[in-house]
PDB file of C-alpha atoms in Angstrom:
ATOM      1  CA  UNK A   1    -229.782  84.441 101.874  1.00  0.00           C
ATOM      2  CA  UNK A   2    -231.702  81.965 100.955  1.00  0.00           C
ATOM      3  CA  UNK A   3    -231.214  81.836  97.522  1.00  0.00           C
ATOM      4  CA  UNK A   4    -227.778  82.045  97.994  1.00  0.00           C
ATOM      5  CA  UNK A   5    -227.298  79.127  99.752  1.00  0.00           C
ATOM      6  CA  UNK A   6    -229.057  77.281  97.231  1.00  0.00           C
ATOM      7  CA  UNK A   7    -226.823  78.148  94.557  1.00  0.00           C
ATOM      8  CA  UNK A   8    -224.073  77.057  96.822  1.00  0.00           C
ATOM      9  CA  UNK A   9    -225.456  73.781  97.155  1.00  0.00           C
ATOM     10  CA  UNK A  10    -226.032  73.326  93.407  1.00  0.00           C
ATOM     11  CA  UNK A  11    -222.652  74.224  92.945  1.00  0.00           C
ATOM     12  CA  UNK A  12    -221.298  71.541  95.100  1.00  0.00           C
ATOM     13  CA  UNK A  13    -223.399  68.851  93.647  1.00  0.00           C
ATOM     14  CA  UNK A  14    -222.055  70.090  90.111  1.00  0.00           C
ATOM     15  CA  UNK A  15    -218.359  69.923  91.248  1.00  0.00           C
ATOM     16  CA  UNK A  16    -218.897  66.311  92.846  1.00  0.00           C
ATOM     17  CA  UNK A  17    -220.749  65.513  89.620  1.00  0.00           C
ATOM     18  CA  UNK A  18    -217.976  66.396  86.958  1.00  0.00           C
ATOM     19  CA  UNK A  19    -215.269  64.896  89.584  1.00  0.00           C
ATOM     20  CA  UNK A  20    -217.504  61.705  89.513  1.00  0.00           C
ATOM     21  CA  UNK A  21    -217.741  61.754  85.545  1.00  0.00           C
ATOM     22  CA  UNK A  22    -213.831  62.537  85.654  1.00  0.00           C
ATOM     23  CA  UNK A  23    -213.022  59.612  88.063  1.00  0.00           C
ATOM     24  CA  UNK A  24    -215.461  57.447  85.877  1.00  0.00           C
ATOM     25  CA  UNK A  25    -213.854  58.341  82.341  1.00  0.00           C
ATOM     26  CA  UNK A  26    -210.739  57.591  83.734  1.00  0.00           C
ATOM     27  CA  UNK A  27    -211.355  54.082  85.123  1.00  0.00           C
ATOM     28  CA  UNK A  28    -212.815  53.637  81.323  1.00  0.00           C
ATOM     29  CA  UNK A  29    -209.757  54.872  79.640  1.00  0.00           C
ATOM     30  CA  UNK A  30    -207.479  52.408  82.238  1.00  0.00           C
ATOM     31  CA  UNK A  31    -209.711  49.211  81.091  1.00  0.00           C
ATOM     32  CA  UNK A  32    -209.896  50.639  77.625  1.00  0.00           C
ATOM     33  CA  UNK A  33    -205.708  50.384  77.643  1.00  0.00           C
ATOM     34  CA  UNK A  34    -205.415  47.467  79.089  1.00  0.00           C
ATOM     35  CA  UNK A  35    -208.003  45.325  76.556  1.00  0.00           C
ATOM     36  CA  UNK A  36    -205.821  46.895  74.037  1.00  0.00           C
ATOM     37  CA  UNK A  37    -202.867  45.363  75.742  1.00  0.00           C
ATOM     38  CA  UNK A  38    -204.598  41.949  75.720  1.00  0.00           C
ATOM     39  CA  UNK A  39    -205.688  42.491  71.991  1.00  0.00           C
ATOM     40  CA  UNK A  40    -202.072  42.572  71.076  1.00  0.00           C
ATOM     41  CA  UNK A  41    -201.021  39.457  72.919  1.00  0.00           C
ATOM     42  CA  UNK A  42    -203.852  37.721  71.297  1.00  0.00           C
ATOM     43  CA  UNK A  43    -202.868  39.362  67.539  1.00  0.00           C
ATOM     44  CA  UNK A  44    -199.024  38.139  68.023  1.00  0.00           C
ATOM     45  CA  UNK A  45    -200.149  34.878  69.553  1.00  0.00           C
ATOM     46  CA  UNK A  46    -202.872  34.256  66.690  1.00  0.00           C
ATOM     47  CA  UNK A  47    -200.155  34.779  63.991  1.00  0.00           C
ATOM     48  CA  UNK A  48    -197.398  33.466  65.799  1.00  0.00           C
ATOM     49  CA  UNK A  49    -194.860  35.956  66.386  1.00  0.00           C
ATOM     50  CA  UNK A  50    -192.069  35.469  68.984  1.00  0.00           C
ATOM     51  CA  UNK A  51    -192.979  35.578  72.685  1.00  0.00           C
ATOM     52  CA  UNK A  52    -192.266  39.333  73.507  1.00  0.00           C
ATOM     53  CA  UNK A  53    -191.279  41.038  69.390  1.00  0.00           C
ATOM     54  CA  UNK A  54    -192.617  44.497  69.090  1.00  0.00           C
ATOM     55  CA  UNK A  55    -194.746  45.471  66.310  1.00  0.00           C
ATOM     56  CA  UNK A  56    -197.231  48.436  65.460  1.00  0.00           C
ATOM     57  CA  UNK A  57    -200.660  47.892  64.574  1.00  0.00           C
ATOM     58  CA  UNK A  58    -201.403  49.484  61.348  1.00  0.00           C
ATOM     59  CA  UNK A  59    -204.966  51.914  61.176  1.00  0.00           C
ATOM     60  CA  UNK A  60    -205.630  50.111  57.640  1.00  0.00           C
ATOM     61  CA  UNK A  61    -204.552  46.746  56.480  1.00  0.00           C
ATOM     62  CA  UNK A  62    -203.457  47.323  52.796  1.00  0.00           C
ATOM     63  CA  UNK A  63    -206.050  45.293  50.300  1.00  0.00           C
ATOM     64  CA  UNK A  64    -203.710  42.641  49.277  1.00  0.00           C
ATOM     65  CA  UNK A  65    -204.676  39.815  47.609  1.00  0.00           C
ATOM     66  CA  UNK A  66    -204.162  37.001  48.872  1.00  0.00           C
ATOM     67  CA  UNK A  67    -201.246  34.876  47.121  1.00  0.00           C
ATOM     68  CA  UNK A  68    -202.259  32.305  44.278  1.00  0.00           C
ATOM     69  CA  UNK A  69    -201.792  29.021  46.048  1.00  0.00           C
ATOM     70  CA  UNK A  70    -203.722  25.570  45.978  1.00  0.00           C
ATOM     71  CA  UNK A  71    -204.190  23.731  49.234  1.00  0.00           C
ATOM     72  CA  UNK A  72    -201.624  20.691  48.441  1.00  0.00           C
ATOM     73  CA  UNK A  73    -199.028  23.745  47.821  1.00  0.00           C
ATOM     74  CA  UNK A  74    -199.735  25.217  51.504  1.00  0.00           C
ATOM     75  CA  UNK A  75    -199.964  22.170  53.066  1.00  0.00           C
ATOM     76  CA  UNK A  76    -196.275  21.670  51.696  1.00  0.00           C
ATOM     77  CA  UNK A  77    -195.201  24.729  52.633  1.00  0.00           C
ATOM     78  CA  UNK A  78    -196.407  24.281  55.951  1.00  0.00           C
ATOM     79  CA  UNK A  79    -194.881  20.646  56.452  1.00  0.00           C
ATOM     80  CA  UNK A  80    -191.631  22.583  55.473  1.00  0.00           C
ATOM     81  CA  UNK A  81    -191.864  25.607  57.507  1.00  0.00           C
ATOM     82  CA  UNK A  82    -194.044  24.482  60.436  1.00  0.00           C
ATOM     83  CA  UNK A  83    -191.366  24.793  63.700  1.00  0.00           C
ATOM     84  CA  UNK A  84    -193.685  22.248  65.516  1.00  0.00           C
ATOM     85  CA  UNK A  85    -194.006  19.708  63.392  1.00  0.00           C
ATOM     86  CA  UNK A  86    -190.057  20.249  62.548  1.00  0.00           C
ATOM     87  CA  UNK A  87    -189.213  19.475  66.270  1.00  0.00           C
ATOM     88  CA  UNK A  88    -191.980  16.772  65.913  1.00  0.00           C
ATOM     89  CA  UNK A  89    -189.203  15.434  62.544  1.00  0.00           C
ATOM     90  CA  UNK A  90    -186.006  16.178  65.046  1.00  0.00           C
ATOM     91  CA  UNK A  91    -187.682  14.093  67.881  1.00  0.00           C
ATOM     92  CA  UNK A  92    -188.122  10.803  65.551  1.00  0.00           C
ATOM     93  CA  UNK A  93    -184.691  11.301  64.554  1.00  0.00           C
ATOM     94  CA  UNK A  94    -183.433  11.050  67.863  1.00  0.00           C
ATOM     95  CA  UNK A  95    -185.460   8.349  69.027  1.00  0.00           C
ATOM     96  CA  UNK A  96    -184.133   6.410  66.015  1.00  0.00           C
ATOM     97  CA  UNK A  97    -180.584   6.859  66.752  1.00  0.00           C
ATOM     98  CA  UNK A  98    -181.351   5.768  70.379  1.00  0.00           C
ATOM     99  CA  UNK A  99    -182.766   2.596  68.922  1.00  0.00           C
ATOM    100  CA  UNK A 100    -179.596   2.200  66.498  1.00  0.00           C
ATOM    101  CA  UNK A 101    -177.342   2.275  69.816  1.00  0.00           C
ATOM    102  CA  UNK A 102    -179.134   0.297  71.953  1.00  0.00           C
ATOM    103  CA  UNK A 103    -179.244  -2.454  69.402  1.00  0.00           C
ATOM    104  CA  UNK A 104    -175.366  -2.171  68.191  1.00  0.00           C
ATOM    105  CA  UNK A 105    -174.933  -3.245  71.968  1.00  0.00           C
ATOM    106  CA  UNK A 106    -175.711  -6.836  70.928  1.00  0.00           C
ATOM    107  CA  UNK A 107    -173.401  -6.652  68.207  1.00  0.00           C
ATOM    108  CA  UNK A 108    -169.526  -8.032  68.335  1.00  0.00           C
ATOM    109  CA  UNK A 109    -166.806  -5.357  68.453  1.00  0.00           C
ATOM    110  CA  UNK A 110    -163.388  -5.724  67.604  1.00  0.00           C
ATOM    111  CA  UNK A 111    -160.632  -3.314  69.134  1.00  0.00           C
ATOM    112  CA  UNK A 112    -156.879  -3.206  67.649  1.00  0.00           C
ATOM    113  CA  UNK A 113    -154.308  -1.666  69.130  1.00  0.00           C
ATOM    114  CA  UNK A 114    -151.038  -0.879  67.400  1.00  0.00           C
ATOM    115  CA  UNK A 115    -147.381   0.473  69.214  1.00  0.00           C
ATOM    116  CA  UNK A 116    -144.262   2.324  67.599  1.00  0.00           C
ATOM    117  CA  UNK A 117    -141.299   2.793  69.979  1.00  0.00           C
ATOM    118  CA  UNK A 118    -137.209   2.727  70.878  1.00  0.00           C
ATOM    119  CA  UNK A 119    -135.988   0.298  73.347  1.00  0.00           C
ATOM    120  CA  UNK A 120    -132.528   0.777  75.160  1.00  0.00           C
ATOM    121  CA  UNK A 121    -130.023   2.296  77.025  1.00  0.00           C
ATOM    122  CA  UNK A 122    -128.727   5.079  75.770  1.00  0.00           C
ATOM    123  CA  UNK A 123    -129.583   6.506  71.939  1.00  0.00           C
ATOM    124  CA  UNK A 124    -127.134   5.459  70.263  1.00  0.00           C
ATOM    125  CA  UNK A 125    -128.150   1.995  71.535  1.00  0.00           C
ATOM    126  CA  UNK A 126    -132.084   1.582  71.150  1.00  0.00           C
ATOM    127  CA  UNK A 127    -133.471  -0.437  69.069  1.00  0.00           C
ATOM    128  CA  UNK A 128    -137.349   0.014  67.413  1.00  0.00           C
ATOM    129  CA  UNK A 129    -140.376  -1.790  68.829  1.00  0.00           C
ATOM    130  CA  UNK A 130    -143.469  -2.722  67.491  1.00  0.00           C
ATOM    131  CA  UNK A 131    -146.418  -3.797  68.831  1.00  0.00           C
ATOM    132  CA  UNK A 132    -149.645  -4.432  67.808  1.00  0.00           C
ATOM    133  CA  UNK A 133    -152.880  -6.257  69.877  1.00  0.00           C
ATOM    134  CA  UNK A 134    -156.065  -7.083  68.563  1.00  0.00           C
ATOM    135  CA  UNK A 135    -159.057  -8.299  70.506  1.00  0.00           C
ATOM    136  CA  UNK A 136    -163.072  -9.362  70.154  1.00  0.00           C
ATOM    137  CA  UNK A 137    -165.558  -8.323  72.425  1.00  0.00           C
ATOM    138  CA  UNK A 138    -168.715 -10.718  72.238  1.00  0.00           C
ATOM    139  CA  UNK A 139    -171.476  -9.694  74.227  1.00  0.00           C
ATOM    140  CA  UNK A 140    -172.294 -13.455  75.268  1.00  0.00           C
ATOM    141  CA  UNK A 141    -174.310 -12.587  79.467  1.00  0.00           C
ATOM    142  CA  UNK A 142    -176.016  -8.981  78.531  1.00  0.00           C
ATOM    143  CA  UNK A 143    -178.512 -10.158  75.742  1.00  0.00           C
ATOM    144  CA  UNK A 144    -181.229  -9.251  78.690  1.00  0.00           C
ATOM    145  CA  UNK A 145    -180.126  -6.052  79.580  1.00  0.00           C
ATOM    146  CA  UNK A 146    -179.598  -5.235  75.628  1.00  0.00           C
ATOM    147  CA  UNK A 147    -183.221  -6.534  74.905  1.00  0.00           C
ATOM    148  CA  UNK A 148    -184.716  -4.529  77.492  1.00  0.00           C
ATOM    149  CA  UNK A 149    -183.049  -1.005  76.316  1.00  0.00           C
ATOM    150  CA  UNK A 150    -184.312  -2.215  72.929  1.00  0.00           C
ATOM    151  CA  UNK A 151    -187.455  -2.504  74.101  1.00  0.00           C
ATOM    152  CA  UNK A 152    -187.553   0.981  75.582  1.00  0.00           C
ATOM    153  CA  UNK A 153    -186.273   2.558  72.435  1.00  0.00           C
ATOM    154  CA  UNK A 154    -188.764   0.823  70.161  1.00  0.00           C
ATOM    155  CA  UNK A 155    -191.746   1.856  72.244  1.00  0.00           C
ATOM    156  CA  UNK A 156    -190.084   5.866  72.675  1.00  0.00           C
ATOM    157  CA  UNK A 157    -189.649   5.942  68.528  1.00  0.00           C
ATOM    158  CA  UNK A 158    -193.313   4.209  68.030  1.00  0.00           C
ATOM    159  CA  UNK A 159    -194.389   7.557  70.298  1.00  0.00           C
ATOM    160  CA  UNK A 160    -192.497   9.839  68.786  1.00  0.00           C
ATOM    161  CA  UNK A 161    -193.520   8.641  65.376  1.00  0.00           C
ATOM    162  CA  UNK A 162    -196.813   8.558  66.967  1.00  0.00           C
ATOM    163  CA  UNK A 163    -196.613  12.552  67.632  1.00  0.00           C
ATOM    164  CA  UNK A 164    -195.069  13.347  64.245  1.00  0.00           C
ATOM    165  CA  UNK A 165    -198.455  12.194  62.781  1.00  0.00           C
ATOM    166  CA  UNK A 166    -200.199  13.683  64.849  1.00  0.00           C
ATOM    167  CA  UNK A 167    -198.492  16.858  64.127  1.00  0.00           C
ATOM    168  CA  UNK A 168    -198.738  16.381  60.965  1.00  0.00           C
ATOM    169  CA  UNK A 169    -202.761  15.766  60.567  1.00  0.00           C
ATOM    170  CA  UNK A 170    -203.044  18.778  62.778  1.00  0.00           C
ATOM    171  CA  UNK A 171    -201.524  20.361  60.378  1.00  0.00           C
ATOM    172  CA  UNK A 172    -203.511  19.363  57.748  1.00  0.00           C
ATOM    173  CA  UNK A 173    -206.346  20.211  59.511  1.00  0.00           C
ATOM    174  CA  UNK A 174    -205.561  24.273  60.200  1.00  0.00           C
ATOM    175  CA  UNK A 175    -204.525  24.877  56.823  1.00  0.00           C
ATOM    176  CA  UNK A 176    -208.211  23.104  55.066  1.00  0.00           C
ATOM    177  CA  UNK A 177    -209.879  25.272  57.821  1.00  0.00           C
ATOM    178  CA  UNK A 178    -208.047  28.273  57.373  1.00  0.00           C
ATOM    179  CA  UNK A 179    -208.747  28.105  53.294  1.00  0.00           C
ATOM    180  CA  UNK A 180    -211.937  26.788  53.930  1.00  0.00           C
ATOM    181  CA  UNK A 181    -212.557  30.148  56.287  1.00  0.00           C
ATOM    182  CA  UNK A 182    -211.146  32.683  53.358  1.00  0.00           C
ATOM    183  CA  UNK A 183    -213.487  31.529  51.539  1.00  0.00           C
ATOM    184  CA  UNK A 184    -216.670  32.094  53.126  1.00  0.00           C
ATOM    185  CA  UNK A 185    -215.160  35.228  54.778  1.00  0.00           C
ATOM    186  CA  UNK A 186    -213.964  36.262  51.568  1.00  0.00           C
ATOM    187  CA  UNK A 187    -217.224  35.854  49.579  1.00  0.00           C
ATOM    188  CA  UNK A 188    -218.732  37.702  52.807  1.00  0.00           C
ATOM    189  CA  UNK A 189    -216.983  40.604  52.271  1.00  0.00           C
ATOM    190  CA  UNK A 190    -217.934  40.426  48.399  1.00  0.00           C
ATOM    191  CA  UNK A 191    -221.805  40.803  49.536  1.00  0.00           C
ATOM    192  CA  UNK A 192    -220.934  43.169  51.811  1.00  0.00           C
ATOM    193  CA  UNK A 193    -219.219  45.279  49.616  1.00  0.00           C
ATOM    194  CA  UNK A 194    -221.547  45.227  47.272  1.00  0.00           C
ATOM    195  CA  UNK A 195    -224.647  46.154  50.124  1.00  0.00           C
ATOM    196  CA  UNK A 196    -222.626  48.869  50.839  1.00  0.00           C
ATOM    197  CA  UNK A 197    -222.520  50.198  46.957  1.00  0.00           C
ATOM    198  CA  UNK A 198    -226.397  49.847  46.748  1.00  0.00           C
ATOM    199  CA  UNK A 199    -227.429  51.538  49.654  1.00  0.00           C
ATOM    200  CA  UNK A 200    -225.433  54.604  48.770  1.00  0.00           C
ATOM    201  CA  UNK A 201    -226.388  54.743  45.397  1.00  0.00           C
ATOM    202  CA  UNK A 202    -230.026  54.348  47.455  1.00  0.00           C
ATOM    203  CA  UNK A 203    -228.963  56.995  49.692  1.00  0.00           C
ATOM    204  CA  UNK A 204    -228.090  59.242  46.307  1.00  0.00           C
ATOM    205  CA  UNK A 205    -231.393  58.434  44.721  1.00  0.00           C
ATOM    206  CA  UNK A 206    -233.701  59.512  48.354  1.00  0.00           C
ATOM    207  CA  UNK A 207    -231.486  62.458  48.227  1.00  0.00           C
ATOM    208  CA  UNK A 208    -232.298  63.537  44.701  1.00  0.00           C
ATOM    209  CA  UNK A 209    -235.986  62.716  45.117  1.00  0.00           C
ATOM    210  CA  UNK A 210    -236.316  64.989  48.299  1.00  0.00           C
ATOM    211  CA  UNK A 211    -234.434  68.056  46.560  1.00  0.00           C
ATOM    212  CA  UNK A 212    -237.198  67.374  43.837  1.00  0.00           C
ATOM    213  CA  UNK A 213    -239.890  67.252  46.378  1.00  0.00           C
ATOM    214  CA  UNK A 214    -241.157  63.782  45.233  1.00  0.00           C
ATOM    215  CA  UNK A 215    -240.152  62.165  48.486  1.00  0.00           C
ATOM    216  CA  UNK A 216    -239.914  63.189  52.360  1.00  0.00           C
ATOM    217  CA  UNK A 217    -238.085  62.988  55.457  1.00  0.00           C
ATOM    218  CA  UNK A 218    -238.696  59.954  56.473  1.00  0.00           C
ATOM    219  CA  UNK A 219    -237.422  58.026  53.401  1.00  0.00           C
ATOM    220  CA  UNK A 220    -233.529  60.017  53.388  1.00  0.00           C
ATOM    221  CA  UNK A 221    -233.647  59.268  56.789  1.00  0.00           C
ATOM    222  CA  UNK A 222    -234.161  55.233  56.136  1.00  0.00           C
ATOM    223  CA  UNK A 223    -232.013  55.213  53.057  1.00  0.00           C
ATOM    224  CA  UNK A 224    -229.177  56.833  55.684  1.00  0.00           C
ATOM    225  CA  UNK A 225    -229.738  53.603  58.564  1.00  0.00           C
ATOM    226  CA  UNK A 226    -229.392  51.268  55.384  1.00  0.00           C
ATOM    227  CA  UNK A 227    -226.116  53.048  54.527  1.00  0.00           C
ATOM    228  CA  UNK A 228    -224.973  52.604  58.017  1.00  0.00           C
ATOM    229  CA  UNK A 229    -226.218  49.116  58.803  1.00  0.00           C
ATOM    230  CA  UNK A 230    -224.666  48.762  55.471  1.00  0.00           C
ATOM    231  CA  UNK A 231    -221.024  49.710  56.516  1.00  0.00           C
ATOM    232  CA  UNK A 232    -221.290  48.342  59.856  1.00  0.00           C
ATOM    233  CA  UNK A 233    -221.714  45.004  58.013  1.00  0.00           C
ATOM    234  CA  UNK A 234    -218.664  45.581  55.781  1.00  0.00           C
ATOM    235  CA  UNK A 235    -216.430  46.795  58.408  1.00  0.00           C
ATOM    236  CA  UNK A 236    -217.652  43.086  60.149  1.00  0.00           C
ATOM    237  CA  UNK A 237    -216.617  41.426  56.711  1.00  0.00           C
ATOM    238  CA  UNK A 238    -213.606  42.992  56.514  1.00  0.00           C
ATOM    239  CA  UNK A 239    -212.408  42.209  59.828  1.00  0.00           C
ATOM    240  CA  UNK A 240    -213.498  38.446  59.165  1.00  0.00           C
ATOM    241  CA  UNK A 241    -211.578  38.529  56.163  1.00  0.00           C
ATOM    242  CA  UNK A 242    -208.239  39.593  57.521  1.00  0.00           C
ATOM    243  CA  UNK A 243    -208.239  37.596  60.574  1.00  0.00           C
ATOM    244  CA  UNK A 244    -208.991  34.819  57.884  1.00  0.00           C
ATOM    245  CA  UNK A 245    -205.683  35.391  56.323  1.00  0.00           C
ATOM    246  CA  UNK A 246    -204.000  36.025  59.119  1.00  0.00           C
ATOM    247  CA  UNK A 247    -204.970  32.363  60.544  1.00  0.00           C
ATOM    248  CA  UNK A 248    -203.940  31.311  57.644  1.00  0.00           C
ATOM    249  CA  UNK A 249    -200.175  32.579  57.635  1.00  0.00           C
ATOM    250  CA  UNK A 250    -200.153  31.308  60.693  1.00  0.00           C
ATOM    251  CA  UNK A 251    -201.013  27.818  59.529  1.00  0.00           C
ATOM    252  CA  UNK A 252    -197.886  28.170  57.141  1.00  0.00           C
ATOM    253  CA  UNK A 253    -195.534  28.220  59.370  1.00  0.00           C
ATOM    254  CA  UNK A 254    -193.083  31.212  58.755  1.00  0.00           C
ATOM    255  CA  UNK A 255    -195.446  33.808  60.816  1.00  0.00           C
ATOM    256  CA  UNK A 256    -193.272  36.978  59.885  1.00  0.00           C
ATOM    257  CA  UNK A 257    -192.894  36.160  56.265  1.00  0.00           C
ATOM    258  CA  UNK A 258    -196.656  34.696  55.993  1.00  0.00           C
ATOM    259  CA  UNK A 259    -198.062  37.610  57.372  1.00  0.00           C
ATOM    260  CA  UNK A 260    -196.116  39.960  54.866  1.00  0.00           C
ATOM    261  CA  UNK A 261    -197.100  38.434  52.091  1.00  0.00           C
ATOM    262  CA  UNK A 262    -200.614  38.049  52.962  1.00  0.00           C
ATOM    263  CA  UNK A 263    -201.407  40.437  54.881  1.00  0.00           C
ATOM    264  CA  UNK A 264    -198.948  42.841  53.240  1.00  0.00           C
ATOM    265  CA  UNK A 265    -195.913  44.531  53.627  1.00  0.00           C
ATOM    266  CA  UNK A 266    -194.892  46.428  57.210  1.00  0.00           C
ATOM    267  CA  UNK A 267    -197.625  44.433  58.886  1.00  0.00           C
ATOM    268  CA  UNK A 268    -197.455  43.833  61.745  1.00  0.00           C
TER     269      UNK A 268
END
């Protein structure tokens, strides 16, 4: 009796055990989901996709080299293609024309009007008109009021300007960084590449050792941690690499066709 009851009670503790485990693994598998959620946001917002664009995340970025370009050739591209620093262009232009009006206000304007018509009482009777009036409008008591709106539109286009260079030195800045960054993260992933030859053909060479009996254990077994520190440290490389060249379609303004071309086709 007594042993049965024992049993029972390990039984219970084993069923509230997997349902914990259960109840745990789920809760992992909901916050698992929703980082990946937030991973995506951050992928379209790092290479600039439209607010809300669907896109598929590809298992394996295709090795694609990235296109032959000097920095002077990005930098135009970017000043081209760049939506922000376009509005940045649009704004100046506006503030301009607001300026042009607001001083053609001090300016004389001349107004002519001109008339074509029949005068009579019946028909048969009328007789054509003509008239034409001409007049000059000098702005002689609003020279204040003129001035001041002046004024304002000089200091708005001085900010705007102001922003546009701004914009534009920003600009500068990403795209030096972003070459700057596939650089180092593509030399990285040359070294890394390269570890990751040796310490297989290291891996190969403990192997062939052992099955000649000229080595142990202990070395295949360190020769198989260099292999995977190895490819732990390309896989790192790697994924410095691409987000390098993603940053830097970004920087070039035209995310979707950036991306394609650097990161290759049917990405994202």
């Amino acid at each position: 009796m007594h042993e049965r009851s024992r049993r029972a009670r390990s039984c219970r503790h084993l069923a509230r055990s997997t349902s914990s485990r259960r109840t745990s693994d789920s809760q992992r598998v909901t916050a698992s989901q929703n980082d990946l959620e937030k991973a995506r946001l951050q992928l379209a917002r790092v290479i600039g996709l439209p607010v809300g664009q669907p896109f598929v995340v590809s298992a394996q970025l295709p090795n694609v080299p990235v296109p032959d370009m000097t920095v002077e050739e990005a930098l135009a591209q970017a000043y081209k293609d760049r939506p922000d620093y376009l509005a940045a262009q649009e704004r100046v232009k506006a503030a301009e024309a607001t300026r042009a009006a607001a001083a053609s206000e001090r300016l004389p304007s001349v107004h002519v009007n001109a008339d074509v018509g029949a005068l009579g009482l019946k028909p048969s009777d009328t007789v054509r008109t003509y008239t034409l009036a001409g007049s000059l409008n000098i702005p002689i008591f609003q020279g204040g009021r003129t001035q001041g709106r002046i004024a304002q539109a000089d200091a708005d286009l001085q900010q705007r300007r102001a922003e546009a260079e701004d914009m534009r030195a920003e600009i500068y800045y990403d795209v030096r960084t972003a070459f700057l960054d596939l650089q180092a993260t593509g030399e990285e992933l040359q070294v890394a590449t390269r570890s990751r030859e040796l310490a297989n053909q290291e891996l190969m060479q403990a192997r062939d050792r052992f099955a000649a009996g000229i080595a142990n254990t202990i070395e295949v077994v360190q020769a198989q941690q260099s292999v995977t520190a190895a490819e732990e440290q390309y896989i790192d490389a790697m994924l410095g690499y691409d987000v390098a060249k993603a940053v830097l379609a970004r920087s070039l303004g035209d995310a979707e066709a950036a991306v394609q071309r650097i990161l290759g086709p049917g990405t994202p």
